[in-house]
Tab-separated table of C-alpha atoms in Angstrom:
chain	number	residue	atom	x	y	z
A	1238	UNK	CA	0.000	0.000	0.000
A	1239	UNK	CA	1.248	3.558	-0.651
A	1240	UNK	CA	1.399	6.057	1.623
A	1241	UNK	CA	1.653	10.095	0.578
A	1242	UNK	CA	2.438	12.816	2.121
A	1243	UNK	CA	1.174	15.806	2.000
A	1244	UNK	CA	-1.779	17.309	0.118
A	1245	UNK	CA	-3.441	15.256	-2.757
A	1246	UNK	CA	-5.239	18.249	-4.317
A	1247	UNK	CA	-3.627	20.223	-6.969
A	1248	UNK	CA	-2.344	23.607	-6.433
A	1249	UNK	CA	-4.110	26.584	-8.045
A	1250	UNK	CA	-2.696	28.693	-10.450
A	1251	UNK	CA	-2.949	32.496	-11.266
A	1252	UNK	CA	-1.524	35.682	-10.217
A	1253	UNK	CA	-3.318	35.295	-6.733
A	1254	UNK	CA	-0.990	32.250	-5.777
A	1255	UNK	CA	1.984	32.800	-8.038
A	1256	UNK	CA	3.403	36.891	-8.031
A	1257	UNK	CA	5.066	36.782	-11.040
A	1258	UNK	CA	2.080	35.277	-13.402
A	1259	UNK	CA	0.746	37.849	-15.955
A	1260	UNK	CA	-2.036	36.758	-17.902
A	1261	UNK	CA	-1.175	37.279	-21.881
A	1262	UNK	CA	2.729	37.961	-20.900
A	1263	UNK	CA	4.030	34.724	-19.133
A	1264	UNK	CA	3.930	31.100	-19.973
A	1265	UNK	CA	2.198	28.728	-17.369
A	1266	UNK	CA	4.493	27.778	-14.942
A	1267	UNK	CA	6.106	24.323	-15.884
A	1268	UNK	CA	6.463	23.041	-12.170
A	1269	UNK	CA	2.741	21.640	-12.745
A	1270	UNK	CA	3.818	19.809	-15.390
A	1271	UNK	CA	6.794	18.478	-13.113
A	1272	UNK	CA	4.149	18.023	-10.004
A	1273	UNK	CA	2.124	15.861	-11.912
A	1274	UNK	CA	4.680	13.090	-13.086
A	1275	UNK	CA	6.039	12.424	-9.518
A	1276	UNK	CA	2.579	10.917	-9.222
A	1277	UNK	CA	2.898	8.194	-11.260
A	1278	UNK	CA	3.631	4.811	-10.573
A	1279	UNK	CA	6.727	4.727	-13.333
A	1280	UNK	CA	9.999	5.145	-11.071
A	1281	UNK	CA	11.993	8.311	-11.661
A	1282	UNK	CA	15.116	7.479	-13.745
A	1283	UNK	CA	12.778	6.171	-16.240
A	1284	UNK	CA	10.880	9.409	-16.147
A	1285	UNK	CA	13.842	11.904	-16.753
A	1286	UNK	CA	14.796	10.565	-19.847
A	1287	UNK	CA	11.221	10.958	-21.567
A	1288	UNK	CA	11.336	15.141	-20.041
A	1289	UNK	CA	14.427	15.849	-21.921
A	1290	UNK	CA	13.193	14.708	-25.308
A	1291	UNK	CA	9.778	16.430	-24.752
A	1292	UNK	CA	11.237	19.515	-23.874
A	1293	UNK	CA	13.236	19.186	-27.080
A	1294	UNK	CA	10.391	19.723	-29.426
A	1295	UNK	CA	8.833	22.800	-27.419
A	1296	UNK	CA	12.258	24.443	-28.156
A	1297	UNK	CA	12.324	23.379	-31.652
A	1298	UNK	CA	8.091	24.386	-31.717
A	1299	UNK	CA	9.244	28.028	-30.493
A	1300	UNK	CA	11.762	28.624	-32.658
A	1301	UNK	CA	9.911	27.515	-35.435
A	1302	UNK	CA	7.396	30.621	-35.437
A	1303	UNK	CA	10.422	33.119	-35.602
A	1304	UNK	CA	11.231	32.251	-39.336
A	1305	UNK	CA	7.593	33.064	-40.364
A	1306	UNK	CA	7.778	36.489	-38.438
A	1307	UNK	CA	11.686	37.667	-40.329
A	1308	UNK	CA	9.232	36.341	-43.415
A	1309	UNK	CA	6.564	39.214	-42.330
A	1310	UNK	CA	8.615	41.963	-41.370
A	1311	UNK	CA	9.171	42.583	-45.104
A	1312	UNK	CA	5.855	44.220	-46.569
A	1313	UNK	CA	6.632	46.831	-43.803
A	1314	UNK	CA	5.338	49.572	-46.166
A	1315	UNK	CA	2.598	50.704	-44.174
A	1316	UNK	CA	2.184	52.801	-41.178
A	1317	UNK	CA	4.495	51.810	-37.703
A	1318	UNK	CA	4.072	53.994	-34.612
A	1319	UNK	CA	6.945	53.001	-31.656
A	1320	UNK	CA	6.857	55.200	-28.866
A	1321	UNK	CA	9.784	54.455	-25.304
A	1322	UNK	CA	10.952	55.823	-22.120
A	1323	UNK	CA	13.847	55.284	-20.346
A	1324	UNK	CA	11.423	51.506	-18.897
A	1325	UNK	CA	8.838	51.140	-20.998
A	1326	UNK	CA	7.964	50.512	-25.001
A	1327	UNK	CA	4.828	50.559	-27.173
A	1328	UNK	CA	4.891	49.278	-30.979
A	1329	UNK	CA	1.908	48.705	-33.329
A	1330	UNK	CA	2.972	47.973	-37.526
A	1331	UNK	CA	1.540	44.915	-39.751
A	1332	UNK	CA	2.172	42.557	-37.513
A	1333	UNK	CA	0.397	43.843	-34.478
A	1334	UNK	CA	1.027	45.334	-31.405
A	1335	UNK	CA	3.941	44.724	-29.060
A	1336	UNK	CA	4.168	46.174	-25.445
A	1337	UNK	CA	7.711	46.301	-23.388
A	1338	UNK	CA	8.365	47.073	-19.641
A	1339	UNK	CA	11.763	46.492	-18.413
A	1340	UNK	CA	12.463	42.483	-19.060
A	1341	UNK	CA	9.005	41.645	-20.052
A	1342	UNK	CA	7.868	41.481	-23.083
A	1343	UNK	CA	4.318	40.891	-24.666
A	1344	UNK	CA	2.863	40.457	-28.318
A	1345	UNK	CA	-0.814	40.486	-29.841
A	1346	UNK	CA	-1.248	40.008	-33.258
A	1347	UNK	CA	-4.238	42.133	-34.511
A	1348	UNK	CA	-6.794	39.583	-34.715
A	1349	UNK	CA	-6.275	38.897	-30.778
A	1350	UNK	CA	-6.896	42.866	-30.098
A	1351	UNK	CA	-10.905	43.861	-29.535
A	1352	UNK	CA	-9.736	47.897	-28.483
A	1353	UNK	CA	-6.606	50.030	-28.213
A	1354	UNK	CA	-7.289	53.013	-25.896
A	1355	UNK	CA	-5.340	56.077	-25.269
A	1356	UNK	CA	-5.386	58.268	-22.572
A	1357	UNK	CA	-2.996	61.948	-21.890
A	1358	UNK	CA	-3.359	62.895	-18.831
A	1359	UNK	CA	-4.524	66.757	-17.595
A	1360	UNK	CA	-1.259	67.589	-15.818
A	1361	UNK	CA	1.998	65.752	-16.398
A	1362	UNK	CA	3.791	63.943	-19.151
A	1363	UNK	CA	2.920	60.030	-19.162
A	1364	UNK	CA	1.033	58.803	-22.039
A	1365	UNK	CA	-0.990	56.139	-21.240
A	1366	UNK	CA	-2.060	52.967	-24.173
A	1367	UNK	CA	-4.429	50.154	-23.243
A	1368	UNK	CA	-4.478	46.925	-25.144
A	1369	UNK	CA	-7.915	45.501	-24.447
A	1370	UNK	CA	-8.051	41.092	-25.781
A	1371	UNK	CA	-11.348	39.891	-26.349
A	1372	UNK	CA	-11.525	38.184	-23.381
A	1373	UNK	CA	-12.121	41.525	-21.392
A	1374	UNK	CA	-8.390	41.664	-20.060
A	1375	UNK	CA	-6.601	44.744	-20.777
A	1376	UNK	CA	-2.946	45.674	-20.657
A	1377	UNK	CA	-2.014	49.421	-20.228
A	1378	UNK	CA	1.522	50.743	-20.354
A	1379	UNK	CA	2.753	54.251	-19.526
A	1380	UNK	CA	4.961	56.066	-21.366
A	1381	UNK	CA	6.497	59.088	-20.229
A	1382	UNK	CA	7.218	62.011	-23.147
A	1383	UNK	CA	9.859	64.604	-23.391
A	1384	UNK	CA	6.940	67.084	-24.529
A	1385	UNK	CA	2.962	67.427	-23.782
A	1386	UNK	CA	3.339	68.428	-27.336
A	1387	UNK	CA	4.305	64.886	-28.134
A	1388	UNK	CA	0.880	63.446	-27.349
A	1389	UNK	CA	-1.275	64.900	-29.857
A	1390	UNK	CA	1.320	63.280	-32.036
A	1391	UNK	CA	1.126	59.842	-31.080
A	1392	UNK	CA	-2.455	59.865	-31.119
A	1393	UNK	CA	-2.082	60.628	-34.794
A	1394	UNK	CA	0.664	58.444	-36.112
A	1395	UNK	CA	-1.187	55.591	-33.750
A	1396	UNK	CA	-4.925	56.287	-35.720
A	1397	UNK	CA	-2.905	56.195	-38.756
A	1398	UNK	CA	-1.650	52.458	-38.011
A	1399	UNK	CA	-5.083	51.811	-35.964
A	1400	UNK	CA	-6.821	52.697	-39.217
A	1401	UNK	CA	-4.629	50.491	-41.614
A	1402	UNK	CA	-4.711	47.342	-39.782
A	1403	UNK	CA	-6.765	47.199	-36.905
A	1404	UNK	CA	-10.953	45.766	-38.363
A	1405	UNK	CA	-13.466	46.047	-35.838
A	1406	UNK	CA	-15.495	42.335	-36.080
């Protein structure tokens, strides 16, 4: 008969019980994948084996979507808006929208936006955009001008690549 220890329900994911998960930005963690096989009844020298060639293919799976995007980037004939800081990056061409802050990174292609919002504020220089997915998340990142005089810019080089390649459904 075997005898566990501990807890036989599964944890719970999400940014309530993990700090660093952000929905649309991170990849699940993998240590579920990892609590799960200690489980089994197969001992574990067999099971360590059979990880490293599954984790082989994932690489090989996410490197295989980078070719098609150095394939895109060249009809870049339309309209790009890019706007930084010294932390933080917004850029929206062809290929979608791409957000930046510090290390982390985050990508929507156009058909996974529903709304892109702006916002200047009344007093002070951080531009605020809001990416807003379908499934009523939303993703806004600051950006912090040299100018005021800078926002009324942005908001028209960003309708210009809103209006080429973002279609309402």
């Amino acid at each position: 008969m075997e005898q566990r220890i501990g807890s036989s329900s599964k944890p719970v994911e999400g940014a309530g019980f993990d700090p660093a998960f952000i929905p649309g930005l991170t990849a699940p963690a993998a240590k579920s994948e990892q609590e799960q096989e200690p489980q089994a009844a197969a001992p574990e020298p067999a099971e360590e084996p059979e990880q490293e060639p599954e984790q082989e293919p994932k690489a090989k799976a996410a490197e295989a979507p980078a070719e098609p995007e150095e394939e895109e980037e060249a009809p870049a004939d339309g309209p790009v808006f890019e706007a930084s800081d010294r932390r933080a990056k917004f850029a929206a061409d062809h290929r979608g929208v791409r957000l930046s802050l510090d290390e982390e990174n985050c990508e929507f292609r156009w058909e996974e936006i529903a709304a892109v919002e702006t916002e200047s504020p009344r007093f002070g220089k951080r531009f605020t955009i809001t990416v807003h997915t379908p499934d009523r998340r939303w993703y806004p990142i600051e950006i912090e001008a040299t100018a005021r005089a800078r926002f009324k810019e942005w908001e028209d080089r960003l309708d210009a690549v809103l209006d080429a390649y973002f279609e309402e459904a």
